[in-house]
Amino acid sequence: PYRTGCPGVAFVTMAEVEVSAPANVSAGFFDMGFELVKGESAEGKYEILGDDMQVLTLELAPDQVMISEPGTMLTMSDGVETEVVCDNCCARQCGGEPPINVSYTNSGTETGFVGFTPNVPAKILPMSLDAYPNGMNAQSGAYMSSIGQVTPGFSLDCNPMTACCAGMGCCRQKLTGDGVAFLNATGTVIKKSLSDGEVLVVDTQSLVAWDAGVGLGVQATGGMCVACFGGEGCCNTTLKGPGDVWIQSMNLSKMKRSLGVVITMKSGGGGGGGAPVDHESMVR
């Protein structure tokens, strides 16, 4: 160690520190069929930039159209024109989406580009729907953007047990078509390919999306003490294969609760809108 002028204080150089190689603790987890989802880019189609709160960029050929939620546009080339899309608005809203989306069309004669980012601090998950002929179900509001033939709608769950206790409600978002849909997901995202008859148990808030052919169910978390004090509530969600499922480590509502900060406007006589003028005007 290198001694300093202060008694009892010494610096240790990196050469003196022995660092052991980390154990491959995740190998067994991935051997069970799990896969870490990284939101990889598709060369010539789109790119996903960043590790979190990501950016989606796409090249648009002349007359090519991209559909996205309001407020997600980050940047675009000069020849791209925007227009609101109102078709299928009721079905979109039942699935947790705004009733109006925005289309981005390259009206120029040369290749243009658009860039999008989620309206929440999230990762972007590309889903090629042509691999899922039955469509794909997702948590409410998961859809962000799409290219090609993608129809955001909803599926109705008439089973009172799963509608009330599986965490997805009675109206679940459903995506159909043969294009690419881009979903929002928060935290670390993993994918599991379920074999025929295989059952996976997940937290009710952690499910992002699942193949429409996968069976959704519920099971009790345990006895009364577990339900009251175990932190998972009364029920967990079950998924029965075959099919693919996507799970997130931090649901947006869970993230908001963990932060514990809610900003509201104090009522006043001014009648004006906008943000508070100083931090004293905010209620935490």
Tab-separated table of C-alpha atoms in Angstrom:
chain	number	residue	atom	x	y	z
A	1	PRO	CA	0.000	0.000	0.000
A	2	TYR	CA	1.045	3.593	-0.642
A	3	ARG	CA	1.214	5.536	2.645
A	4	THR	CA	-0.082	9.093	2.770
A	5	GLY	CA	0.916	11.889	5.110
A	6	CYS	CA	-2.148	11.196	7.271
A	7	PRO	CA	-1.617	8.584	10.011
A	8	GLY	CA	-3.452	5.351	9.361
A	9	VAL	CA	-4.493	6.266	5.795
A	10	ALA	CA	-3.136	4.357	2.802
A	11	PHE	CA	-4.061	3.986	-0.883
A	12	VAL	CA	-4.241	0.536	-2.425
A	13	THR	CA	-3.259	0.246	-6.093
A	14	MET	CA	-5.373	-1.829	-8.462
A	15	ALA	CA	-2.446	-4.199	-8.996
A	16	GLU	CA	-2.712	-5.299	-5.370
A	17	VAL	CA	-6.421	-6.127	-5.540
A	18	GLU	CA	-7.323	-9.668	-6.535
A	19	VAL	CA	-10.625	-9.777	-8.391
A	20	SER	CA	-12.192	-13.187	-8.879
A	21	ALA	CA	-14.184	-13.944	-12.033
A	22	PRO	CA	-17.936	-13.642	-11.373
A	23	ALA	CA	-19.875	-16.866	-11.328
A	24	ASN	CA	-22.219	-17.431	-14.252
A	25	VAL	CA	-25.299	-17.389	-12.046
A	26	SER	CA	-27.709	-16.719	-14.922
A	27	ALA	CA	-26.779	-19.713	-17.077
A	28	GLY	CA	-29.274	-22.011	-15.362
A	29	PHE	CA	-32.012	-19.376	-15.654
A	30	PHE	CA	-31.514	-19.041	-19.410
A	31	ASP	CA	-31.302	-22.829	-19.778
A	32	MET	CA	-34.925	-22.937	-18.612
A	33	GLY	CA	-36.069	-21.084	-21.740
A	34	PHE	CA	-35.750	-17.464	-20.612
A	35	GLU	CA	-34.175	-14.857	-22.864
A	36	LEU	CA	-32.996	-11.336	-22.074
A	37	VAL	CA	-34.757	-8.895	-24.420
A	38	LYS	CA	-32.421	-6.138	-25.624
A	39	GLY	CA	-34.589	-4.388	-28.219
A	40	GLU	CA	-32.193	-5.184	-31.038
A	41	SER	CA	-32.250	-3.227	-34.281
A	42	ALA	CA	-33.210	-4.676	-37.660
A	43	GLU	CA	-30.708	-3.631	-40.298
A	44	GLY	CA	-32.314	-1.640	-43.093
A	45	LYS	CA	-35.633	-1.322	-41.202
A	46	TYR	CA	-35.172	0.407	-37.840
A	47	GLU	CA	-32.672	1.119	-35.075
A	48	ILE	CA	-33.201	1.241	-31.305
A	49	LEU	CA	-30.687	3.521	-29.604
A	50	GLY	CA	-29.689	3.680	-25.936
A	51	ASP	CA	-30.001	1.340	-22.966
A	52	ASP	CA	-33.076	2.858	-21.330
A	53	MET	CA	-35.549	5.622	-22.236
A	54	GLN	CA	-34.613	4.592	-25.739
A	55	VAL	CA	-34.952	6.192	-29.167
A	56	LEU	CA	-36.484	4.437	-32.173
A	57	THR	CA	-35.256	5.631	-35.579
A	58	LEU	CA	-36.559	4.507	-38.959
A	59	GLU	CA	-35.788	5.298	-42.555
A	60	LEU	CA	-38.901	6.113	-44.582
A	61	ALA	CA	-38.951	5.479	-48.303
A	62	PRO	CA	-41.018	7.888	-50.428
A	63	ASP	CA	-44.742	7.471	-49.588
A	64	GLN	CA	-43.964	5.098	-46.690
A	65	VAL	CA	-46.099	5.616	-43.573
A	66	MET	CA	-45.356	5.209	-39.867
A	67	ILE	CA	-48.039	5.336	-37.143
A	68	SER	CA	-47.309	6.446	-33.579
A	69	GLU	CA	-48.937	7.684	-30.390
A	70	PRO	CA	-49.335	11.441	-29.896
A	71	GLY	CA	-46.333	13.060	-28.257
A	72	THR	CA	-43.739	10.405	-29.166
A	73	MET	CA	-42.076	12.177	-32.107
A	74	LEU	CA	-38.499	13.205	-31.326
A	75	THR	CA	-37.118	14.210	-34.731
A	76	MET	CA	-37.905	13.807	-38.429
A	77	SER	CA	-36.663	14.902	-41.813
A	78	ASP	CA	-38.096	17.927	-43.596
A	79	GLY	CA	-40.156	16.009	-46.160
A	80	VAL	CA	-42.207	14.027	-43.617
A	81	GLU	CA	-45.840	15.121	-43.285
A	82	THR	CA	-48.064	14.436	-40.282
A	83	GLU	CA	-51.769	13.692	-40.102
A	84	VAL	CA	-54.113	12.455	-37.366
A	85	VAL	CA	-55.549	8.941	-37.670
A	86	CYS	CA	-59.016	8.350	-36.200
A	87	ASP	CA	-59.935	4.942	-37.613
A	88	ASN	CA	-60.711	2.153	-35.133
A	89	CYS	CA	-60.680	4.792	-32.371
A	90	CYS	CA	-63.132	3.066	-30.019
A	91	ALA	CA	-61.287	-0.255	-30.129
A	92	ARG	CA	-57.969	1.513	-29.564
A	93	GLN	CA	-59.303	3.342	-26.535
A	94	CYS	CA	-60.710	0.143	-25.038
A	95	GLY	CA	-57.198	-1.279	-25.301
A	96	GLY	CA	-55.760	1.609	-23.293
A	97	GLU	CA	-54.572	3.764	-26.198
A	98	PRO	CA	-55.469	7.334	-27.164
A	99	PRO	CA	-58.406	7.369	-29.625
A	100	ILE	CA	-56.289	9.367	-32.086
A	101	ASN	CA	-52.862	8.422	-33.428
A	102	VAL	CA	-50.531	10.319	-35.752
A	103	SER	CA	-49.312	9.148	-39.167
A	104	TYR	CA	-45.930	10.201	-40.550
A	105	THR	CA	-45.674	10.005	-44.350
A	106	ASN	CA	-42.582	10.699	-46.408
A	107	SER	CA	-43.955	13.001	-49.091
A	108	GLY	CA	-40.548	13.684	-50.620
A	109	THR	CA	-38.728	11.966	-53.458
A	110	GLU	CA	-35.778	10.852	-51.324
A	111	THR	CA	-35.454	8.608	-48.290
A	112	GLY	CA	-36.399	10.385	-45.077
A	113	PHE	CA	-36.304	9.474	-41.409
A	114	VAL	CA	-38.312	9.713	-38.203
A	115	GLY	CA	-37.286	9.280	-34.575
A	116	PHE	CA	-39.595	8.380	-31.694
A	117	THR	CA	-39.211	8.031	-27.948
A	118	PRO	CA	-41.765	6.690	-25.429
A	119	ASN	CA	-43.997	9.025	-23.445
A	120	VAL	CA	-42.804	7.237	-20.283
A	121	PRO	CA	-39.274	6.249	-19.131
A	122	ALA	CA	-39.280	2.909	-20.904
A	123	LYS	CA	-37.533	0.502	-23.196
A	124	ILE	CA	-38.811	-0.147	-26.735
A	125	LEU	CA	-39.733	-3.714	-27.708
A	126	PRO	CA	-40.133	-4.542	-31.409
A	127	MET	CA	-42.732	-7.249	-32.109
A	128	SER	CA	-42.977	-8.814	-35.583
A	129	LEU	CA	-46.631	-9.769	-35.708
A	130	ASP	CA	-46.263	-11.987	-38.767
A	131	ALA	CA	-44.821	-14.592	-36.358
A	132	TYR	CA	-48.068	-14.559	-34.342
A	133	PRO	CA	-51.041	-15.405	-36.579
A	134	ASN	CA	-53.429	-15.309	-33.605
A	135	GLY	CA	-52.310	-11.796	-32.724
A	136	MET	CA	-50.709	-10.605	-29.518
A	137	ASN	CA	-52.214	-9.442	-26.244
A	138	ALA	CA	-50.494	-6.722	-24.199
A	139	GLN	CA	-50.988	-4.707	-21.051
A	140	SER	CA	-53.099	-1.590	-21.354
A	141	GLY	CA	-51.240	1.238	-23.087
A	142	ALA	CA	-48.200	-0.855	-24.106
A	143	TYR	CA	-48.422	0.072	-27.804
A	144	MET	CA	-46.263	2.996	-28.926
A	145	SER	CA	-45.718	2.844	-32.704
A	146	SER	CA	-45.976	0.543	-35.685
A	147	ILE	CA	-44.883	0.163	-39.257
A	148	GLY	CA	-46.707	-1.937	-41.822
A	149	GLN	CA	-50.126	-3.454	-41.238
A	150	VAL	CA	-50.723	-3.319	-37.478
A	151	THR	CA	-54.147	-2.808	-35.894
A	152	PRO	CA	-54.258	-1.886	-32.180
A	153	GLY	CA	-57.534	-3.052	-30.691
A	154	PHE	CA	-58.760	-4.997	-27.701
A	155	SER	CA	-59.896	-8.439	-26.639
A	156	LEU	CA	-62.663	-8.968	-24.097
A	157	ASP	CA	-62.103	-11.228	-21.089
A	158	CYS	CA	-65.487	-12.511	-19.931
A	159	ASN	CA	-64.060	-14.705	-17.158
A	160	PRO	CA	-64.723	-12.793	-13.900
A	161	MET	CA	-61.794	-14.490	-12.152
A	162	THR	CA	-59.112	-13.453	-14.668
A	163	ALA	CA	-60.783	-10.105	-15.422
A	164	CYS	CA	-60.656	-9.118	-11.749
A	165	CYS	CA	-57.526	-10.885	-10.485
A	166	ALA	CA	-55.067	-11.440	-13.380
A	167	GLY	CA	-53.987	-7.794	-13.540
A	168	MET	CA	-55.087	-7.156	-17.129
A	169	GLY	CA	-58.720	-6.140	-16.602
A	170	CYS	CA	-61.673	-7.175	-18.743
A	171	CYS	CA	-60.516	-5.204	-21.827
A	172	ARG	CA	-57.016	-6.206	-22.870
A	173	GLN	CA	-54.997	-4.608	-25.615
A	174	LYS	CA	-54.683	-6.807	-28.709
A	175	LEU	CA	-52.435	-6.247	-31.722
A	176	THR	CA	-53.109	-7.935	-35.053
A	177	GLY	CA	-51.596	-7.708	-38.529
A	178	ASP	CA	-48.333	-8.624	-40.209
A	179	GLY	CA	-46.221	-5.518	-39.556
A	180	VAL	CA	-43.914	-4.570	-36.687
A	181	ALA	CA	-45.363	-3.094	-33.485
A	182	PHE	CA	-43.176	-1.245	-30.986
A	183	LEU	CA	-44.220	-1.569	-27.343
A	184	ASN	CA	-43.256	0.254	-24.132
A	185	ALA	CA	-41.852	-1.719	-21.204
A	186	THR	CA	-40.135	-0.519	-18.034
A	187	GLY	CA	-37.177	-2.068	-16.258
A	188	THR	CA	-35.429	-5.214	-17.471
A	189	VAL	CA	-37.473	-7.304	-19.921
A	190	ILE	CA	-37.217	-11.069	-20.301
A	191	LYS	CA	-38.961	-13.405	-22.730
A	192	LYS	CA	-40.079	-16.972	-22.102
A	193	SER	CA	-41.091	-19.436	-24.810
A	194	LEU	CA	-43.609	-21.789	-23.207
A	195	SER	CA	-43.911	-25.342	-24.452
A	196	ASP	CA	-47.291	-27.027	-24.855
A	197	GLY	CA	-48.925	-27.295	-21.435
A	198	GLU	CA	-46.109	-25.511	-19.588
A	199	VAL	CA	-47.324	-23.097	-16.897
A	200	LEU	CA	-45.474	-19.970	-15.766
A	201	VAL	CA	-46.468	-17.974	-12.663
A	202	VAL	CA	-45.757	-14.216	-12.737
A	203	ASP	CA	-46.549	-11.172	-10.655
A	204	THR	CA	-49.809	-9.561	-11.802
A	205	GLN	CA	-48.070	-6.245	-12.579
A	206	SER	CA	-45.098	-7.695	-14.466
A	207	LEU	CA	-46.708	-9.111	-17.602
A	208	VAL	CA	-46.053	-6.986	-20.708
A	209	ALA	CA	-47.334	-9.060	-23.630
A	210	TRP	CA	-48.205	-12.620	-24.551
A	211	ASP	CA	-49.103	-14.629	-27.623
A	212	ALA	CA	-52.890	-14.665	-27.996
A	213	GLY	CA	-52.709	-18.469	-28.014
A	214	VAL	CA	-51.341	-18.538	-24.453
A	215	GLY	CA	-53.894	-19.252	-21.725
A	216	LEU	CA	-54.213	-16.590	-19.011
A	217	GLY	CA	-55.223	-17.668	-15.517
A	218	VAL	CA	-54.810	-16.927	-11.801
A	219	GLN	CA	-53.766	-18.811	-8.712
A	220	ALA	CA	-53.713	-17.927	-5.028
A	221	THR	CA	-50.448	-16.538	-3.671
A	222	GLY	CA	-50.839	-18.625	-0.511
A	223	GLY	CA	-52.670	-18.516	2.772
A	224	MET	CA	-54.185	-15.521	4.520
A	225	CYS	CA	-50.886	-14.356	6.053
A	226	VAL	CA	-49.138	-14.475	2.667
A	227	ALA	CA	-51.993	-12.604	1.004
A	228	CYS	CA	-51.940	-9.892	3.674
A	229	PHE	CA	-48.216	-9.555	4.334
A	230	GLY	CA	-46.393	-11.197	1.421
A	231	GLY	CA	-46.552	-8.128	-0.820
A	232	GLU	CA	-48.113	-9.947	-3.803
A	233	GLY	CA	-51.780	-9.621	-2.884
A	234	CYS	CA	-54.269	-12.459	-3.138
A	235	CYS	CA	-53.483	-13.750	-6.642
A	236	ASN	CA	-50.656	-14.294	-9.077
A	237	THR	CA	-51.083	-14.543	-12.841
A	238	THR	CA	-50.524	-17.860	-14.618
A	239	LEU	CA	-49.679	-18.375	-18.286
A	240	LYS	CA	-50.132	-21.730	-20.002
A	241	GLY	CA	-48.327	-22.548	-23.245
A	242	PRO	CA	-47.645	-22.975	-26.005
A	243	GLY	CA	-46.503	-19.473	-26.937
A	244	ASP	CA	-44.226	-16.573	-26.044
A	245	VAL	CA	-44.585	-14.211	-23.079
A	246	TRP	CA	-42.706	-11.009	-22.148
A	247	ILE	CA	-42.151	-9.953	-18.515
A	248	GLN	CA	-40.902	-6.622	-17.144
A	249	SER	CA	-39.104	-6.054	-13.847
A	250	MET	CA	-40.685	-2.673	-13.033
A	251	ASN	CA	-44.252	-1.864	-13.982
A	252	LEU	CA	-44.897	1.870	-14.463
A	253	SER	CA	-47.478	2.058	-11.674
A	254	LYS	CA	-45.061	0.259	-9.338
A	255	MET	CA	-42.337	2.742	-10.285
A	256	LYS	CA	-44.603	5.687	-9.468
A	257	ARG	CA	-45.445	4.201	-6.066
A	258	SER	CA	-41.787	3.561	-5.276
A	259	LEU	CA	-40.874	7.171	-6.034
A	260	GLY	CA	-43.576	8.334	-3.659
A	261	VAL	CA	-43.834	11.807	-5.182
A	262	VAL	CA	-47.061	13.197	-6.617
A	263	ILE	CA	-47.043	16.727	-8.006
A	264	THR	CA	-50.385	18.538	-8.029
A	265	MET	CA	-51.424	22.130	-8.588
A	266	LYS	CA	-52.663	24.129	-5.622
A	267	SER	CA	-55.956	25.827	-6.269
A	268	GLY	CA	-55.662	29.579	-6.488
A	269	GLY	CA	-57.513	32.629	-7.653
A	270	GLY	CA	-55.360	33.360	-10.670
A	271	GLY	CA	-57.199	31.020	-12.992
A	272	GLY	CA	-54.136	30.583	-15.196
A	273	GLY	CA	-52.695	27.305	-16.426
A	274	GLY	CA	-49.174	26.032	-16.717
A	275	ALA	CA	-46.585	24.739	-14.266
A	276	PRO	CA	-46.008	26.147	-10.769
A	277	VAL	CA	-43.717	29.169	-10.763
A	278	ASP	CA	-41.544	27.788	-7.949
A	279	HIS	CA	-41.040	24.629	-5.923
A	280	GLU	CA	-43.070	25.996	-2.996
A	281	SER	CA	-46.151	25.931	-5.243
A	282	MET	CA	-45.915	22.153	-5.638
A	283	VAL	CA	-47.507	19.660	-3.248
A	284	ARG	CA	-45.461	16.505	-2.713
